[in-house]
Amino acid sequence: MSRYDARSIEPKWQKAWDEAGSFAATRDPSKPKYYVLEMFPYPSGRIHIGHVRNYTMGDVVARYKKAQGFSVLHPMGWDAFGMPAENAAMATGGHPKDWTYANISEMKEQMKPMGWSLDWTREFATCDPEYYGQQQALFIDFLEKDLVYRKNAVVNWDPVDMTVLANEQVIDDKGWRSGAEVERRELTQWFFKISDYSEELLDALDGLKDWPEKVRLMQANWIGKSRGIEIDFDLTAPTQGIEQITCYSTRPDTMHGASFIAISPDHPLSKALEADNAQLAAFNAECRKGGTTEEALEKAEKRGFDTGLTVRHPAEDRDLPVWVGNFVLMDYGTGAVFGCPAHDQRDLDFARKYDLPVRNAFHMPGDETDVGNEALVPDKTETVVFVDHFAGLGETTSQDAIDKTIDWFEAKGKGRGQVKYRLRDWGLSRQRYWGCPIPVVHCDACGVVPEKKENLPVELPYDVTFDTPGNPLDRHPTWRDCACPSCGKPAKRETDTMDTFVDSSWYFARFTAPRATTPTVAEDADYWMNVDQYIGGIEHAILHLLYSRFFARAMHICGHLPEKSKEPFNALFTQGMVTHAIYKIDERRLRPVYGSGPESDEKLESQFARLRQYFYPSQVIEFNDGGVLKAVHKESFEATGRDPNDSDNLKDFWTRDRDNPIEVIPSAKMSKSKNNVVDPLAIIDQYGADTARWFVMSDSPPERDVEWTASGAEGASKHLARVFRLAAEIADGADTGTDDEALLRDMHKTIQAVTDGIEGFAFNTSIAKLYAFTNTLAKAKASAETRKAAMRVMAQLMSPMTPHLAEEVWTMLGGEGLIAEADWPEVDPAMLVEDSVTLPIQVNGKRRDEISVPKDMDKAEVEKLALATEGVQRALDGAAPKKVIVVPGRIVNVVA
RNA sequence: GCCCGAGUGGCGGAAUGGUAGACGCAGGGGAUUCAAAAUCCCCCGGUAGCAAUACCGUGUGGGUUCGAGUCCCACCUCGGGCACCA
């Protein structure tokens, strides 16, 4: 009998599928279509276990839907623009384009052996000029439809490297290479008008029934609709021509508790006052330091500056001081808020710090204690008692009070009810080389002019260098200088490129007609769109998906997508992440390095340290030091010739060697930049693709994060070998008994369970059922024919997960044609019906016994049998039951 | 700091409000073998007990219910996102 040999089986069947063209998507009007898409990868050059998990899930769905008779589209491409290519160029002197395409071909080589049912004929990379040229065409269409505009926005500015930094390049408010404190600087940038669609994007979430609830919730919170009010506060002494400060508030019901006004450092009034107030100017400059992330802003210490100005309370007879506060954002609301310390913890901390008054606007019923150092912030639906409310409110909820207060202000003409959204317009300008050039030209005479479509793509020049920080396009005169498309006079190209989120916001549409000379083709988009099942990481729950939803609408407006595609993803599944420990140099140990040597050496050393602070798992030896995981650099340790199995040697080395104390951070998101990416190729080499596929699908529920461990692959491999042996034995075996019905019943239950598992994205439970069925089949006392039929069904049920082995087994058992082309087995519902059922008997909710009864036995009869059981008698100990609950077919509970 | 999610044996995990721990991994015992690998069989949450069985047990503390891993409230820990990582 031959043994299971994945190495010979897998290439054979991959070739067979290729030759049969099994996975080429074709528009077939006679069949329903199914478009399954996994988020395309960034071409890092190595596939990691997260890819294997993601693409295997998609493949299971694709193969299953094909078996169900759908015409399936299952494409693959590359999200190929982005910073890592430029970083690599800077580090090694290569070119981002060469680096990227080399990575793509390497990664594709690694993906092919997985046997995923991908239509490779549709492959593209977002850095292909054919792709980004069409993206530029979209941009021009958007410009025409007024969906794009320019305005100023802040960026992270590194004052030493004289360059814009990405948020991830800002570490503790400092530039990652220079170590200089980052400043916020304004630049003119391009924006998509996504905020015009806030209401629509929010409303449409309700229609996305097959999206995870949590993703819809996250998006709704991100869009952040709020009803509030703009209230005008008159300055008691107008200054610099400014008479009023307009505050936006979602809590006007707390106006009685207002004790100060806080304006943003960038508020027009604050800026105006800077001229005559050096201290304020210095304060504002200080506020403008640090990163631009919301997190950095929120976590920064709350600081204020008293302008000395006051405003009139619009509803009460008193004045409020005007402060500049670093926590007030200019781009949300009006850049000014009123502070109500009693009912907002941040305002309270601020008030205590600067000794401002704290006044309760309301109390909880029956408790008139004034606020101390903890703000009183009950749920808006809770009833509270208002204090001296100017609109005469007494005991009511904040929810109700907000509405009534807004009405009051509107009636008095002192405020305007407003609906606002947190969602901001999407800034797409990036001051970087490796991205899609924004196809516009700046002309002294004509202003900003879109490039002509016939001149697209505006292609990236190849002759650039990365030896100086900043955007090489900016320093490239022959590329930058051009003729104005409108008047023909000398002009300059836009040197900013697009955010890579733009690339990934329409690739799903491009897959329907990847070679077209327009962004999409109507017939193809009509047939293939929408994506029926989209699968990807939860980390994309907000931005990528929201941007794509906006883009689909914008493309519809420009005639590139049908109406039905305004929501492009019918169903979404977010897989959990595969996590793995990170190995990084213990930063505490690095500090002394900065302090030694001359200035230039110090900087060099710190840059060097920042660049190589993460190690790959294969580069380290991990050990346990009194419960703390640590690691040392493998190569350096091995050079000492000491025994790595003796942990004392490792501890000693860890402590002594300056370069090698490595911290282990368990269970972190796998990330290219952190080098904690697990290499699945080893498993494939050793056991084959089917084992890797089976293992990642059986390991844990797909939506949950999973910590990668190597153990388990062995078990998966053993099981597949067992299935192979069983198939071989059944193929030439004889009858083992006559109980065909029992086997067939179990077979149908298995079909049902496996199908349910796939439909419900609970692949691990499908696999558990297949394990169980393997046991059943191995032990079944049935006729040879029935065992063969059952084995063929098992091959079919396994085929989405382990397609190569399934084909092999299918062939052994005389299955017709390719299993990849076979129909999914059907369940006979009659075979699922059981005539008798085992009922657990509980006393006070604790299981005491069980009975086996006919399925439809009536309640009274069941009750009698249950009470008579030994376990119940013992538990009751002669007492009479108070009540008996019989749930037919489920359980009996006796209340004693 | 704000928003979202997750916590069940040694491990991955299963469980329409109805027998907690299916299925797998690891471990233990046995069979087979000259021996090993491979394979097959049995055991496997904790405590007590020869056993039958009893008690405890799904991050912590409360609550709803005949019955809670599941629903509600509060908290703890971990993970994701926070608009220039992709």
XYZ file of C-alpha atoms in Angstrom, chain A residues 215-647:
433
model
C -17.641 46.468 12.730
C -20.861 48.351 12.111
C -20.711 49.699 15.634
C -17.101 50.764 15.253
C -17.919 52.545 12.004
C -20.965 54.235 13.503
C -18.860 55.491 16.406
C -16.177 56.617 14.011
C -18.645 58.649 11.997
C -19.845 59.925 15.346
C -23.126 61.708 14.721
C -24.036 64.059 17.509
C -26.793 66.556 18.057
C -25.584 69.657 19.797
C -25.746 73.390 19.653
C -23.622 76.324 18.663
C -23.881 79.038 21.280
C -22.535 82.554 20.869
C -20.721 84.052 23.848
C -20.249 87.844 23.683
C -16.855 89.108 24.749
C -17.304 91.636 27.532
C -14.621 93.698 25.837
C -14.330 93.032 22.096
C -10.738 92.760 20.979
C -8.894 92.542 17.649
C -12.228 93.067 15.936
C -13.623 89.871 17.465
C -16.852 90.277 19.400
C -18.036 86.740 19.983
C -16.775 83.256 20.627
C -18.984 80.516 19.239
C -18.833 77.280 21.217
C -20.112 73.930 20.109
C -21.543 71.672 22.798
C -23.383 68.378 22.899
C -24.256 69.031 26.542
C -26.010 72.413 26.659
C -28.080 71.083 29.574
C -24.995 71.615 31.747
C -24.690 75.322 30.894
C -25.483 76.270 34.483
C -22.262 74.545 35.476
C -20.138 76.417 32.923
C -17.182 78.076 34.588
C -14.822 78.915 31.746
C -14.429 79.015 27.990
C -11.555 77.129 26.367
C -10.410 77.869 22.847
C -7.916 76.003 20.660
C -4.395 77.432 20.367
C -5.202 77.663 16.654
C -8.474 79.507 17.187
C -8.535 82.845 15.310
C -8.800 84.718 18.610
C -5.836 82.889 20.087
C -3.785 83.559 16.988
C -4.808 87.203 17.005
C -3.777 87.638 20.617
C -0.366 86.072 20.015
C 0.950 89.256 18.397
C 0.743 91.311 21.586
C 1.292 88.519 24.058
C 4.660 86.816 23.918
C 3.742 84.440 26.713
C 0.668 83.239 24.865
C 2.691 82.916 21.674
C 5.161 80.737 23.530
C 2.345 78.681 25.046
C 0.759 78.138 21.650
C 4.097 77.182 20.086
C 4.575 74.645 22.843
C 1.096 73.232 22.168
C 1.970 72.757 18.508
C 4.800 70.384 19.351
C 4.330 66.654 19.380
C 2.585 64.184 17.111
C -0.733 64.663 15.368
C -2.503 61.506 16.438
C -5.673 61.766 18.428
C -4.085 59.493 20.967
C -1.098 61.818 21.449
C -3.384 64.821 21.794
C -5.685 63.139 24.272
C -2.935 61.734 26.400
C -0.975 64.989 26.526
C -1.151 66.783 29.849
C -4.071 69.209 29.846
C -2.682 72.698 30.005
C -4.232 76.129 29.766
C -3.378 79.781 29.414
C -5.582 82.521 30.838
C -6.131 85.198 28.192
C -7.525 87.613 30.759
C -10.578 88.101 28.563
C -14.097 87.323 29.715
C -17.381 86.517 28.008
C -20.954 86.976 29.142
C -22.871 83.810 30.087
C -25.706 83.858 27.543
C -28.376 82.680 29.986
C -27.204 83.822 33.386
C -26.054 87.039 34.942
C -22.335 86.323 35.157
C -19.094 86.377 33.187
C -16.746 83.514 32.319
C -12.952 83.660 31.810
C -11.522 82.737 28.406
C -8.630 80.270 28.430
C -6.565 78.748 25.666
C -6.499 74.991 26.147
C -4.199 72.498 24.426
C -6.959 69.886 24.496
C -9.339 71.846 22.256
C -9.113 70.765 18.622
C -9.553 73.344 15.887
C -10.947 70.859 13.367
C -13.793 69.544 15.466
C -16.794 71.741 16.220
C -15.886 75.418 16.321
C -12.526 75.214 18.065
C -14.061 76.546 21.261
C -15.891 74.862 24.133
C -17.351 75.889 27.431
C -15.951 74.013 30.369
C -18.349 72.402 32.827
C -16.119 70.872 35.499
C -18.891 69.278 37.518
C -19.964 67.006 34.659
C -16.812 66.332 32.662
C -13.737 64.768 34.187
C -11.302 66.522 31.866
C -12.841 69.913 32.647
C -12.802 69.089 36.346
C -9.108 68.217 36.308
C -8.497 71.461 34.435
C -10.566 73.490 36.903
C -8.784 72.003 39.914
C -5.415 72.624 38.333
C -6.110 76.292 37.608
C -8.426 76.918 40.540
C -11.581 77.616 38.548
C -15.037 77.323 40.098
C -16.982 74.033 40.055
C -20.783 74.328 39.960
C -23.205 71.442 39.743
C -25.744 71.768 36.951
C -27.676 68.852 38.405
C -27.625 66.315 41.216
C -28.745 62.740 41.444
C -32.232 62.509 42.994
C -31.961 62.534 46.789
C -28.282 63.381 46.848
C -27.331 67.038 46.799
C -23.628 66.522 47.431
C -21.517 68.811 45.275
C -18.849 67.381 43.034
C -15.428 66.912 44.627
C -12.660 65.427 42.522
C -14.833 63.068 40.549
C -17.139 64.483 37.894
C -20.810 63.466 38.020
C -21.437 61.892 34.613
C -24.530 59.686 34.730
C -25.956 58.045 31.647
C -28.011 60.530 29.613
C -31.075 58.347 30.111
C -30.897 58.570 33.910
C -33.172 60.957 35.746
C -31.375 63.819 37.493
C -32.461 66.977 39.311
C -31.376 70.234 37.654
C -30.267 73.187 39.760
C -31.577 76.670 38.930
C -31.936 75.739 35.282
C -32.525 78.883 33.212
C -35.189 77.145 31.105
C -36.969 76.026 34.249
C -36.151 72.334 34.134
C -36.388 70.281 37.290
C -36.302 66.508 37.543
C -35.727 64.907 34.142
C -33.170 63.055 32.036
C -30.228 64.782 30.382
C -31.471 63.463 27.065
C -34.705 65.378 27.487
C -32.949 68.401 28.981
C -30.562 68.673 26.001
C -33.488 68.909 23.570
C -35.344 71.432 25.712
C -32.244 73.547 26.259
C -31.575 73.658 22.532
C -35.190 74.720 21.954
C -34.797 77.431 24.602
C -31.634 78.843 23.026
C -33.138 78.757 19.550
C -36.279 80.517 20.771
C -34.132 83.260 22.343
C -32.027 83.467 19.165
C -28.861 82.764 21.134
C -27.905 79.444 19.654
C -28.447 77.091 16.773
C -29.147 73.375 17.077
C -26.641 71.449 15.002
C -25.979 67.924 13.885
C -22.263 67.270 13.633
C -20.138 64.335 12.654
C -16.794 63.305 13.986
C -15.815 61.977 10.550
C -13.306 64.266 8.859
C -12.507 64.565 5.190
C -9.962 62.075 3.933
C -6.568 63.632 3.399
C -4.914 61.746 0.593
C -1.708 63.723 -0.053
C 1.525 62.037 0.886
C 4.909 63.665 0.528
C 6.477 60.433 -0.691
C 7.798 58.823 -3.838
C 6.411 55.288 -3.801
C 2.731 55.990 -4.382
C 0.329 56.920 -7.160
C 1.169 60.408 -8.443
C -1.669 62.882 -8.081
C -2.373 63.754 -11.710
C -2.526 67.527 -11.544
C -0.275 70.328 -12.690
C 0.309 73.671 -11.042
C 0.335 76.491 -13.564
C 1.062 80.123 -12.696
C -1.566 81.246 -15.149
C -4.288 78.557 -14.852
C -3.848 77.429 -11.254
C -4.413 73.750 -10.465
C -5.102 71.888 -13.708
C -5.878 68.169 -14.040
C -3.655 66.212 -16.389
C -5.359 65.189 -19.654
C -6.659 61.646 -19.569
C -4.817 60.753 -22.753
C -1.565 61.595 -20.955
C -2.226 59.058 -18.219
C -0.624 57.364 -16.539
C 1.504 60.049 -15.008
C 4.272 57.583 -14.428
C 6.771 57.645 -11.594
C 10.291 58.404 -12.808
C 12.740 55.598 -12.157
C 15.871 57.703 -11.764
C 15.558 58.761 -8.151
C 17.717 58.364 -5.084
C 16.906 58.043 -1.413
C 20.152 59.260 0.108
C 18.498 62.414 1.444
C 15.276 62.465 3.439
C 12.175 63.830 1.801
C 10.331 63.192 -1.437
C 12.652 62.578 -4.408
C 9.912 63.746 -6.782
C 10.347 67.165 -5.257
C 14.010 67.169 -6.294
C 13.463 65.785 -9.797
C 13.404 68.779 -12.155
C 12.865 66.963 -15.454
C 9.896 65.055 -14.095
C 8.547 67.948 -12.133
C 8.724 70.490 -14.954
C 6.051 70.045 -17.579
C 3.709 71.920 -19.863
C 0.366 73.107 -18.550
C -2.327 70.846 -20.030
C -4.547 73.892 -20.402
C -2.388 76.770 -21.717
C 0.791 74.895 -22.661
C 3.077 77.215 -20.725
C 5.768 75.820 -18.417
C 4.237 74.441 -15.248
C 5.049 72.091 -12.418
C 3.603 68.708 -11.571
C 2.093 67.985 -8.202
C 4.810 66.052 -6.388
C 2.598 64.555 -3.703
C 1.432 60.998 -4.196
C -1.740 59.320 -2.964
C -2.367 57.630 0.357
C -2.135 53.873 -0.180
C -5.672 53.566 1.155
C -6.747 54.984 -2.208
C -5.139 52.021 -3.976
C -7.054 49.552 -1.845
C -10.362 51.426 -2.046
C -11.281 50.177 -5.506
C -9.100 47.156 -6.317
C -12.106 44.899 -5.754
C -13.860 46.649 -8.644
C -10.781 46.459 -10.855
C -10.641 42.680 -10.462
C -13.855 42.429 -12.469
C -12.025 43.775 -15.535
C -8.340 43.990 -14.656
C -6.990 44.703 -18.135
C -9.557 47.255 -19.247
C -8.465 50.650 -20.542
C -11.082 52.307 -18.375
C -11.246 51.837 -14.588
C -14.076 49.316 -14.943
C -16.258 47.819 -17.672
C -20.008 48.005 -17.178
C -20.897 44.425 -18.220
C -18.209 42.920 -16.030
C -18.990 45.107 -13.039
C -22.702 44.360 -13.462
C -22.107 40.635 -13.540
C -19.448 40.233 -10.846
C -20.156 42.973 -8.371
C -20.775 42.975 -5.467
C -18.177 41.089 -3.519
C -20.353 38.362 -2.012
C -17.910 37.497 0.716
C -15.067 39.744 1.807
C -12.549 38.375 4.264
C -9.814 40.215 6.073
C -8.278 41.390 9.266
C -10.209 43.148 11.998
C -7.546 45.856 11.971
C -9.194 47.163 8.795
C -12.626 47.401 10.396
C -12.795 51.160 10.171
C -10.548 52.975 7.731
C -10.145 50.660 4.757
C -13.767 49.580 4.780
C -15.154 53.051 5.280
C -12.960 54.502 2.541
C -14.000 51.702 0.193
C -17.659 52.378 0.909
C -17.107 56.030 0.087
C -15.128 55.190 -3.037
C -17.848 52.890 -4.325
C -20.335 55.756 -4.039
C -17.966 58.157 -5.739
C -17.314 55.655 -8.530
C -21.049 55.214 -8.949
C -21.481 58.974 -9.310
C -18.829 58.962 -12.033
C -20.489 56.023 -13.804
C -17.835 53.441 -12.972
C -20.001 51.213 -10.808
C -23.692 50.309 -10.842
C -26.159 51.582 -8.264
C -26.195 48.226 -6.472
C -22.477 48.555 -5.747
C -22.721 51.615 -3.542
C -22.241 49.086 -0.793
C -19.612 46.917 -2.461
C -19.255 44.158 0.154
C -22.399 42.114 0.753
C -20.922 40.035 3.534
C -17.866 40.667 5.613
C -15.891 38.328 7.773
C -13.149 39.687 9.963
C -10.602 37.123 10.956
C -8.646 37.445 14.130
C -4.990 38.091 13.953
C -2.226 35.606 14.268
C -0.042 36.873 17.034
C 3.476 35.992 17.933
C 6.062 37.116 20.414
C 8.221 40.108 19.509
C 11.948 40.039 20.151
C 13.416 43.462 20.630
C 16.446 44.928 22.233
C 15.654 45.945 25.756
C 15.583 49.715 25.424
C 16.670 50.314 28.977
C 19.892 48.614 28.059
C 20.364 50.862 25.061
C 20.251 54.153 26.905
C 23.887 54.100 28.089
C 24.907 53.744 24.471
C 23.535 57.194 23.646
C 25.604 58.796 26.374
C 28.980 57.457 25.329
C 31.363 58.755 22.676
C 31.376 61.964 20.708
C 28.178 63.536 19.441
C 28.335 62.109 15.926
C 28.970 58.579 17.147
C 26.132 58.896 19.578
C 23.687 59.823 16.868
C 24.965 57.098 14.595
C 24.677 54.525 17.308
C 21.160 55.574 18.227
C 20.038 55.449 14.620
C 21.611 52.063 14.212
C 19.932 50.835 17.361
C 16.524 52.111 16.307
C 16.798 50.384 12.962
C 17.763 46.949 14.169
C 15.890 46.729 17.404
C 13.586 43.886 16.321
C 14.723 40.340 15.615
C 13.151 37.427 13.773
C 12.234 34.355 15.835
C 14.890 32.410 13.970
C 17.535 34.923 15.068
C 17.105 34.426 18.781
C 17.243 31.800 21.494
C 14.394 32.205 23.957
C 14.671 31.296 27.618
C 12.761 31.672 30.849
C 14.391 33.698 33.596
C 12.317 33.271 36.729
C 9.017 33.595 34.882
C 10.184 36.391 32.571
C 10.752 35.421 28.969
C 14.013 36.694 27.586
C 16.107 35.983 24.540
C 19.634 36.336 23.271
C 20.936 36.826 19.780
C 21.540 33.348 18.442
C 24.524 33.956 16.229
C 26.415 35.974 18.826
C 25.718 33.389 21.462
C 26.751 30.493 19.281
C 30.014 32.303 18.542
C 30.926 31.880 22.195
C 30.714 28.127 21.835
C 28.711 27.769 25.054
C 25.908 25.287 25.570
C 22.513 26.840 24.713
C 20.685 24.101 26.651
C 22.052 25.424 29.918
C 19.899 28.396 30.802
